[in-house]
Coordinates of C-alpha atoms and ligand atoms in Angstrom, one line a residue:
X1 CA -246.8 -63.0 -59.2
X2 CA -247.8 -59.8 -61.4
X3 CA -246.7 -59.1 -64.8
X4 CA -243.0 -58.3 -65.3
X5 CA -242.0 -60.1 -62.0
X6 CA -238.3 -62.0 -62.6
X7 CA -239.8 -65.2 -61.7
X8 CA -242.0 -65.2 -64.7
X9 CA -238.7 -65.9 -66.8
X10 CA -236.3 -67.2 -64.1
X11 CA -234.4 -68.2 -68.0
X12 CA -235.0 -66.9 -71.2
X13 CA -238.9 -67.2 -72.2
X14 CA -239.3 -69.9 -75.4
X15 CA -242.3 -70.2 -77.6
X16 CA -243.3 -68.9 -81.4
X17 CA -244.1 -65.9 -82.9
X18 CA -246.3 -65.2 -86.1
X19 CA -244.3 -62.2 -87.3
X20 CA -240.9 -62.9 -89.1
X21 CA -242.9 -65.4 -91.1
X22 CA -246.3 -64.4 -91.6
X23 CA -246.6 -60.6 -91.1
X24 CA -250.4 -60.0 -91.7
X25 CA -251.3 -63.2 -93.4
X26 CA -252.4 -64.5 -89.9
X27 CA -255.9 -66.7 -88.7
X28 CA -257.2 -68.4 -85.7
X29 CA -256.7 -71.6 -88.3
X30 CA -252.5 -70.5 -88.3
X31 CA -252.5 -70.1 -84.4
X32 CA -254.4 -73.8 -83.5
X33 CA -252.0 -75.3 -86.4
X34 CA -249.1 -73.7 -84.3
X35 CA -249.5 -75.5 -80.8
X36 CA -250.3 -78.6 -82.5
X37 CA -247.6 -78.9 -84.2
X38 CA -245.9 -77.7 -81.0
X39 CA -247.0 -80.3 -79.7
X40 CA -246.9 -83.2 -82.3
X41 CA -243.2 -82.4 -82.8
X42 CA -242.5 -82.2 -79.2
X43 CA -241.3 -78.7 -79.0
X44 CA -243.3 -78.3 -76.2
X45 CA -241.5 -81.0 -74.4
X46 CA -238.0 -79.3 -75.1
X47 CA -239.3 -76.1 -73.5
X48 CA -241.2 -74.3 -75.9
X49 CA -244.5 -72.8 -73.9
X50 CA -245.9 -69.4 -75.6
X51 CA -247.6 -69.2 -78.9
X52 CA -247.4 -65.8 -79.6
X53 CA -249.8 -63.7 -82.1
X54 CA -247.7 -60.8 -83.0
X55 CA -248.9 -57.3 -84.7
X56 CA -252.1 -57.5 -87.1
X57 CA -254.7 -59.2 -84.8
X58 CA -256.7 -56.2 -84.2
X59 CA -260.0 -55.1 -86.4
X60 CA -259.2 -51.8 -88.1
X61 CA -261.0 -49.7 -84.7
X62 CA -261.6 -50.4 -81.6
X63 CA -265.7 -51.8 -80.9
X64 CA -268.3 -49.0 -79.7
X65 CA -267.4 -49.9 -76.2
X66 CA -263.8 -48.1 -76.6
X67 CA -262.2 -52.2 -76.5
X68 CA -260.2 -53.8 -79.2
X69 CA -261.5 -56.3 -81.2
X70 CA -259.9 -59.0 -83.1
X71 CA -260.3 -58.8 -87.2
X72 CA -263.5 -60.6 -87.4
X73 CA -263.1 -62.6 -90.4
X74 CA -259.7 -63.9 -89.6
X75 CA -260.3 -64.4 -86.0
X76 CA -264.0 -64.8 -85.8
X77 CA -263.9 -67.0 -82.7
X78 CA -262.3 -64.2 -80.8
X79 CA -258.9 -63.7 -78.9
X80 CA -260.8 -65.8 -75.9
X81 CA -261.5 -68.9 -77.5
X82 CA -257.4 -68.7 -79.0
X83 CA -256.2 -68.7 -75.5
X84 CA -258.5 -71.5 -74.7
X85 CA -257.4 -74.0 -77.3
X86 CA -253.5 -72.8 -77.0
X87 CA -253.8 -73.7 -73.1
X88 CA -255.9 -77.2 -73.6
X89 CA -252.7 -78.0 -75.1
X90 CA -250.4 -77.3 -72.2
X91 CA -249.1 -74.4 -73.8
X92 CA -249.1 -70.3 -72.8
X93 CA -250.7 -67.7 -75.0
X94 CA -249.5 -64.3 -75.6
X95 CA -250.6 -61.4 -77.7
X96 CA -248.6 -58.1 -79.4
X97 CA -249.8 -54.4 -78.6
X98 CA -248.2 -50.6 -78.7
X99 CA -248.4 -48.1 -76.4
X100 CA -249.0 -45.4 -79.9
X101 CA -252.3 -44.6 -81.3
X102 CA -251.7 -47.0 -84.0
X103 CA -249.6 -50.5 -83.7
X104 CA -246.0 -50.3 -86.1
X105 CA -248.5 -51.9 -88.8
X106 CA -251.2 -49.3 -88.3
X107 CA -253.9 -51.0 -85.9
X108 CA -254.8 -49.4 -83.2
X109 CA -252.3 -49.4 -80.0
X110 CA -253.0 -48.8 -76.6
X111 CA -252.6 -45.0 -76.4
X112 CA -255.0 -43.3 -74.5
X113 CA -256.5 -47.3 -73.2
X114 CA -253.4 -49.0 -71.3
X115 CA -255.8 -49.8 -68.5
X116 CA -258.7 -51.0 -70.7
X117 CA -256.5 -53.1 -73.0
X118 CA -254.5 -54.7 -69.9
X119 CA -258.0 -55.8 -68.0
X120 CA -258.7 -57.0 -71.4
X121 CA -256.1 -58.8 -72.4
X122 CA -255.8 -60.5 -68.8
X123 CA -259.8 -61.5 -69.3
X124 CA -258.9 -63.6 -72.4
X125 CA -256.3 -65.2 -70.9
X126 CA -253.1 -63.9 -72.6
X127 CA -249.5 -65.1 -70.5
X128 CA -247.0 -62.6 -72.4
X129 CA -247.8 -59.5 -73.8
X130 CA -245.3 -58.2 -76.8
X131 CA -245.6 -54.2 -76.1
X132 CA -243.9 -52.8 -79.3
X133 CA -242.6 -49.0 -79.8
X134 CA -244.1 -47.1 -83.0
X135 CA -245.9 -44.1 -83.4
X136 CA -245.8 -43.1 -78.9
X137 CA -245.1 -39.5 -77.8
X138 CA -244.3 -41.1 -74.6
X139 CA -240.8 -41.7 -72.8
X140 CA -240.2 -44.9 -73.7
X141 CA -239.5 -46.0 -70.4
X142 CA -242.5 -44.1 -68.9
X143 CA -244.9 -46.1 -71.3
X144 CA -243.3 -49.2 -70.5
X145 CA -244.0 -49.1 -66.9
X146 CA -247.4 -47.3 -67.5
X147 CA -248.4 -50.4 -69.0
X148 CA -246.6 -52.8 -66.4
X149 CA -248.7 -51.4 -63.6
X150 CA -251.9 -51.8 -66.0
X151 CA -251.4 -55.5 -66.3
X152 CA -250.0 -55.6 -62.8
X153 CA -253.1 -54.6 -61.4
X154 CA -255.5 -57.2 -63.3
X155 CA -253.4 -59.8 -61.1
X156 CA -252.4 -62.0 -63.8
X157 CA -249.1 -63.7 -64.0
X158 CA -247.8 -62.2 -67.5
X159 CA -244.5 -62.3 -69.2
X160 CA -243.9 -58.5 -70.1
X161 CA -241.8 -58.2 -73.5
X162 CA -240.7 -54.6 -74.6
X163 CA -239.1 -53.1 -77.3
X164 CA -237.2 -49.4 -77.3
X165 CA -237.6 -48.2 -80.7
X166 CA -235.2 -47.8 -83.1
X167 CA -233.4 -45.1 -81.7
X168 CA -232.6 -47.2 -78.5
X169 CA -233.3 -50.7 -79.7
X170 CA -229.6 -51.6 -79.2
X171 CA -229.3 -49.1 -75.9
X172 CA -231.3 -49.9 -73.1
X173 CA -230.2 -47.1 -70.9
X174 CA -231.5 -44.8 -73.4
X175 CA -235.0 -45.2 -73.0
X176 CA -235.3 -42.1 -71.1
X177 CA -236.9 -41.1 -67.2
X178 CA -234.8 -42.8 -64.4
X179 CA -233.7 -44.8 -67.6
X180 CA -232.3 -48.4 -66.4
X181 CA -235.3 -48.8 -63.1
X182 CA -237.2 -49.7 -66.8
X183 CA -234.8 -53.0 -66.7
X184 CA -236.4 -54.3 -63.7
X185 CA -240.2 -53.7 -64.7
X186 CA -239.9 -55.7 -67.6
X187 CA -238.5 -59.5 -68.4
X188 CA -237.6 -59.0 -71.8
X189 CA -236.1 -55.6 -74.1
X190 CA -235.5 -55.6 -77.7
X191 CA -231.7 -55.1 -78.4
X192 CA -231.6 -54.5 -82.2
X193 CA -233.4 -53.7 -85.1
X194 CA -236.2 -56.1 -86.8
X195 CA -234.2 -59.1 -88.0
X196 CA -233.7 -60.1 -91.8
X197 CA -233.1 -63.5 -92.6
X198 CA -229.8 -63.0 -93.8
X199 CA -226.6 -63.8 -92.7
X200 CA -224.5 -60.3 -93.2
X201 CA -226.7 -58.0 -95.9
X202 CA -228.7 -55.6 -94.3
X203 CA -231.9 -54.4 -95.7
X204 CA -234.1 -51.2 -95.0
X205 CA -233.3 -49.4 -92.2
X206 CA -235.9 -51.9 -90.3
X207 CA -233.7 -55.1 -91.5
X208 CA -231.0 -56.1 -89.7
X209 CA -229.1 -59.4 -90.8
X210 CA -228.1 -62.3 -88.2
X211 CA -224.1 -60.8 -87.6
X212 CA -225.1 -57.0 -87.6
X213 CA -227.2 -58.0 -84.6
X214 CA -224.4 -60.2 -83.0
X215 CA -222.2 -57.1 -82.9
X216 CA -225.2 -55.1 -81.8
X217 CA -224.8 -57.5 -78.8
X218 CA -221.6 -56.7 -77.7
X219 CA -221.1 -55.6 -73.9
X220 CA -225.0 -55.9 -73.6
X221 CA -224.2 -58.5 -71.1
X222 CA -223.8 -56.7 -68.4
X223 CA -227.8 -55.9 -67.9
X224 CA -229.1 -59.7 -68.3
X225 CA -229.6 -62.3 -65.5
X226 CA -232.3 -64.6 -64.7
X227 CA -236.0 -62.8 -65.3
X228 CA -234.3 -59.8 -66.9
X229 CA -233.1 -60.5 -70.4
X230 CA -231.3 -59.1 -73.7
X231 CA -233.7 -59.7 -76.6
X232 CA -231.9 -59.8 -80.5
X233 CA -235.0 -60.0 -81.7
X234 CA -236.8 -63.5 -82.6
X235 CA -235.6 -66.5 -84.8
X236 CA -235.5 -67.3 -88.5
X237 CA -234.2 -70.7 -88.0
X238 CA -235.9 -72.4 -91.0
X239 CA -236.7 -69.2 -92.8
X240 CA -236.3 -68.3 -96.5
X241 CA -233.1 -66.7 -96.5
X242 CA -230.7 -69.0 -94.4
X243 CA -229.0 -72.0 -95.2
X244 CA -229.5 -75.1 -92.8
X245 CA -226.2 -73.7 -91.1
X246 CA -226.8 -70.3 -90.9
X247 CA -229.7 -71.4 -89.4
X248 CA -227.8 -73.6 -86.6
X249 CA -225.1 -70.7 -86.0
X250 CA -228.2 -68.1 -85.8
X251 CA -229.4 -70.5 -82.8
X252 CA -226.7 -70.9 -81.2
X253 CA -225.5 -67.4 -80.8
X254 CA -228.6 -66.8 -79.3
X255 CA -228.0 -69.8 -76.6
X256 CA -224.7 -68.2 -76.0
X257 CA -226.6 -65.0 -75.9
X258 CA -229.5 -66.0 -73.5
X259 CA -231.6 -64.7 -75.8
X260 CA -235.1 -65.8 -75.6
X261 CA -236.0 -68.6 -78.1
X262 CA -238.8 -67.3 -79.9
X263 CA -239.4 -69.2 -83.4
X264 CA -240.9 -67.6 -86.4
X265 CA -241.3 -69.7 -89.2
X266 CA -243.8 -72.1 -90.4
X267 CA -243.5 -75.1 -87.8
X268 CA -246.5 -76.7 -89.4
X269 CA -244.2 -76.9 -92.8
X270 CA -240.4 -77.1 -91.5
X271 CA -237.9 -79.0 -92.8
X272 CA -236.2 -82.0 -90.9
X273 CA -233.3 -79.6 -90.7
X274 CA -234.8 -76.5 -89.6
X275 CA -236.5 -79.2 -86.5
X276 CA -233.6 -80.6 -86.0
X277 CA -231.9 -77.0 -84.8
X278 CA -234.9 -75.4 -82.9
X279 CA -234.8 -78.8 -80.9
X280 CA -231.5 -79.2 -80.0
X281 CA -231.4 -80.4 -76.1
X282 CA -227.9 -79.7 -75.4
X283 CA -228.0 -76.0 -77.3
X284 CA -231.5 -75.3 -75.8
X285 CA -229.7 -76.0 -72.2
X286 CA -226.8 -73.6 -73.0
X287 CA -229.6 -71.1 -73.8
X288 CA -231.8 -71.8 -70.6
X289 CA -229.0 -72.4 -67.7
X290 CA -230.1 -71.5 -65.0
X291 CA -227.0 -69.1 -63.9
X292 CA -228.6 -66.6 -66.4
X293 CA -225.5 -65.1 -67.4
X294 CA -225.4 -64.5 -71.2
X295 CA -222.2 -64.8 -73.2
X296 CA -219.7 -62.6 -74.3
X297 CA -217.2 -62.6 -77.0
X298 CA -213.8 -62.6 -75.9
X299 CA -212.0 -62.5 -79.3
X300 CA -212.4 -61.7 -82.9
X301 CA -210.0 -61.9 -85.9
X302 CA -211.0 -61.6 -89.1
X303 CA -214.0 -64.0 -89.9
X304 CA -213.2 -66.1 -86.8
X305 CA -214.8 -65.6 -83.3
X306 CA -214.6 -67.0 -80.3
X307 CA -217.7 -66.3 -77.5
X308 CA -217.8 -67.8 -74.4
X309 CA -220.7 -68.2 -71.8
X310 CA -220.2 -69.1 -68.0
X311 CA -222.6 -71.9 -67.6
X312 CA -224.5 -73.2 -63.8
X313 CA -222.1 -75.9 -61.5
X314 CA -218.7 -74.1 -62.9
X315 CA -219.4 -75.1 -66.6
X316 CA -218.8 -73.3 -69.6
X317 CA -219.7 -73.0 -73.1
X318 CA -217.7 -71.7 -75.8
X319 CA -218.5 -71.3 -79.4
X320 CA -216.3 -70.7 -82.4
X321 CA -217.5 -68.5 -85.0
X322 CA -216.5 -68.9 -88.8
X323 CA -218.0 -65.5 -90.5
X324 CA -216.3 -65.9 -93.3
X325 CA -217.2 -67.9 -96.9
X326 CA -213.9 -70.4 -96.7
X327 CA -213.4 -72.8 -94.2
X328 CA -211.5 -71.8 -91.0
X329 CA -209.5 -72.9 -88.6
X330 CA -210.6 -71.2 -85.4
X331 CA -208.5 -71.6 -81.8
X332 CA -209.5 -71.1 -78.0
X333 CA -207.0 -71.3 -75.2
X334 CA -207.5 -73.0 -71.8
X335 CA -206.1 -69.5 -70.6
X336 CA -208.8 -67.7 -72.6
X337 CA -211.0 -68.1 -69.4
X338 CA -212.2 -71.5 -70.7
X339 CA -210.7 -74.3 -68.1
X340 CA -210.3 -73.0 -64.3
X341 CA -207.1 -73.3 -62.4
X342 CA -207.1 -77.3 -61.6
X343 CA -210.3 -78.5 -62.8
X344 CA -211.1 -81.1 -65.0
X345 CA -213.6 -80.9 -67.6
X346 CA -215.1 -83.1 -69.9
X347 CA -215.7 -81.2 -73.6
X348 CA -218.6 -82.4 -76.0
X349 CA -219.2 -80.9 -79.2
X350 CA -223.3 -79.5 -79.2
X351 CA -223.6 -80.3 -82.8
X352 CA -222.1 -83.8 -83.6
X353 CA -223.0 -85.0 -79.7
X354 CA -218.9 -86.4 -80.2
X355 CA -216.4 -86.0 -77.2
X356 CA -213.4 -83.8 -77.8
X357 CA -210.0 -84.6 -75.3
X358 CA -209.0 -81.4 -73.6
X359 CA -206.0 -79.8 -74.5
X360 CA -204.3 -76.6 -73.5
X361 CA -205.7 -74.9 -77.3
X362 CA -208.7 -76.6 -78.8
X363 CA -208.9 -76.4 -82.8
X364 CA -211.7 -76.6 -84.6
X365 CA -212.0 -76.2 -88.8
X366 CA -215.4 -74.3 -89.5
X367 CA -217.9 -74.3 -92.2
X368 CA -218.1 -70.9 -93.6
X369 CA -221.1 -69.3 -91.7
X370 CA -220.7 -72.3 -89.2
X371 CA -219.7 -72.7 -85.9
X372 CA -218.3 -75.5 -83.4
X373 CA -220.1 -74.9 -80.1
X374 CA -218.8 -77.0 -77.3
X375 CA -219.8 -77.6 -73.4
X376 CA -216.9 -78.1 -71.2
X377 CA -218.6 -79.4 -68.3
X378 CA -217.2 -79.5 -64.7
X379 CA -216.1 -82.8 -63.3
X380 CA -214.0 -82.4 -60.7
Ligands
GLA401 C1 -242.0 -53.8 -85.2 C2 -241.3 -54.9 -84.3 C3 -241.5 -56.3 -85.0 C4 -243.0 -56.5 -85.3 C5 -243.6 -55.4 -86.1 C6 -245.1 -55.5 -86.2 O1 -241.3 -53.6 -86.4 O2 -240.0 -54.7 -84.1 O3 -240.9 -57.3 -84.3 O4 -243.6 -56.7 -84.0 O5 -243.3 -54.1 -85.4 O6 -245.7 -54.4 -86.9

């Protein structure tokens, strides 16, 4: 298997990411601390496999040899050693680059050395490479597979993460060339703008809060399925910003969204709370079922939503949405696509683990920026 192949990410890829939380303040220190604690708090053992070292690894130029180098006071035992210690702990390593002459934070990208950079990046060891959009003359879809074929060729198995740019973050099929062949060279495509920790208040034009991306989402479901996914950008489940149920609705959207699980916050320093969501079994299975088909939203009325996902063995998950600051009431039909002709389902509620009776129209109050997510699962 060669980088970008489907079976790489048969279901969404999980791991962390240093961005949303530490920008440039990252260190070889932050990364080990990372898959231990990945480790220690069993994250690993729920799914979580890539520890990924996002934008801001690289020395200011590249060494007299024409390679990257990592900043050598903050990584002084090199990008090689990283991927060593990550993997001694049964975890997967990945690293970020751009196909510009300079990274989105002004490092230097790949331009010019997507060859180079690949073999390299395959001789330390990496298992996902985040290949970001700032600052390229290229077609974005040309770059993309320029630099699929690079890291094809070193052989490596490697999970191949893109993102568009903001002009086509949220549209795919805009990247340009032979446009949506790009879809199949890749496992994973950004679908929005940088996320903000906030639950409806967008920032800069970079910032995007956590609803502006849901609706972003909307009829994106057609290009996902299993090695091939959506990406709404990564998580800021137990980040400044987000209450403890903002938090849980942010994560499980993206289960209904099949959206890879990526954390970004401080796992070495999380609250009980924040844990508590990112390892949610029951939610995390939503997210990874192995259908692959991500959810859609089937109705929205006022602050309330309903989205629905079509789950492996006939099952189905449904989630109801509560955007609003009071408490709702929020409704979904068996004839909303829910319950199937004469099957009979059993219904658990994801967040209290509690059993719910079917009935022709479930009703659920919700917390303001809360959500009721349920599994209606097959059983006869
Ligand atoms: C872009 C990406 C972010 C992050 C930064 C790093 O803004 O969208 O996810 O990788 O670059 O500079």
């Amino acid at each position: 298997m060669t980088a970008g192949d489907a079976r790489l990410a048969l279901t969404p890829p999980m791991g962390w990411n240093s961005w949303n939380r530490f920008r440039r303040q990252i260190d070889e220190q932050l990364v080990r601390g990372i898959a231990d604690a990945m480790v220690e708090l069993r994250m690993r053992d729920v799914g979580y496999r890539y520890v990924i070292v996002d934008d801001c690894w690289m020395a200011r130029s590249r060494g007299r040899s024409g390679d990257l180098l990592p900043d050598p006071d903050r990584f002084p035992h090199g990008v090689a050693a990283l991927a060593e210690y990550v993997h001694e702990r049964g975890l997967l390593f990945g690293i970020y680059s751009s196909p510009g002459e300079t990274t989105c934070a002004g490092y230097p990208g790949s331009a010019g050395h997507k060859e180079r950079d690949a073999q390299l990046f395959a001789a330390w060891g990496i298992d996902y490479l985040k290949y970001d959009w700032c600052y390229a003359t290229d077609v974005p879809s040309h770059a993309f597979l320029r630099m699929r074929d690079a890291l094809a060729a070193t052989g490596r198995p490697i999970v191949y993460s893109v993102n568009g740019g903001a002009a086509s973050r949220a549209k795919p099929w805009s990247w340009g060339g032979s446009d949506l062949w790009a879809l199949d060279a890749v496992n994973c495509w950004r679908t929005s703008n940088d996320i903000w920790a906030r639950w409806d208040t967008d920032g800069t034009i970079a910032e995007r809060s956590i609803m502006t991306i849901l609706d972003e989402q909307v009829g994106l479901e057609r290009f996902a399925r299993p090695g091939r996914w959506n990406d709404p950008d990564m998580l800021e489940v137990g980040n400044d910003g987000l209450t403890d149920m903002e938090s849980r609705t942010h994560f499980s959207l993206s289960s209904m969204l099949a959206a890879p699980l990526i954390a970004g916050n401080d796992l070495r320093d999380m609250s009980a709370a924040a844990l508590a969501v990112l390892t949610n079994t029951d939610v995390i299975a939503v997210d990874q079922d192995p259908l692959g088909r991500q959810g859609r939203r089937i109705r929205r009325d006022g602050a309330s939503e309903v989205w629905l996902r079509e789950l492996s063995g006939g099952d189905r998950a449904a989630l109801l949405l509560n955007r609003g600051s009071e408490p709702l009431t929020v409704e979904i039909a068996a004839a909303e696509g829910v319950l199937e002709g004469d099957a009979t389902y059993s219904v658990t509620d994801l967040w209290s683990g509690s059993s719910i009776e079917t009935a022709e129209v479930l009703r659920s109050i919700v917390e303001p920026h809360g959500c009721t997510m349920l599994r209606f699962a097959r059983c006869g």
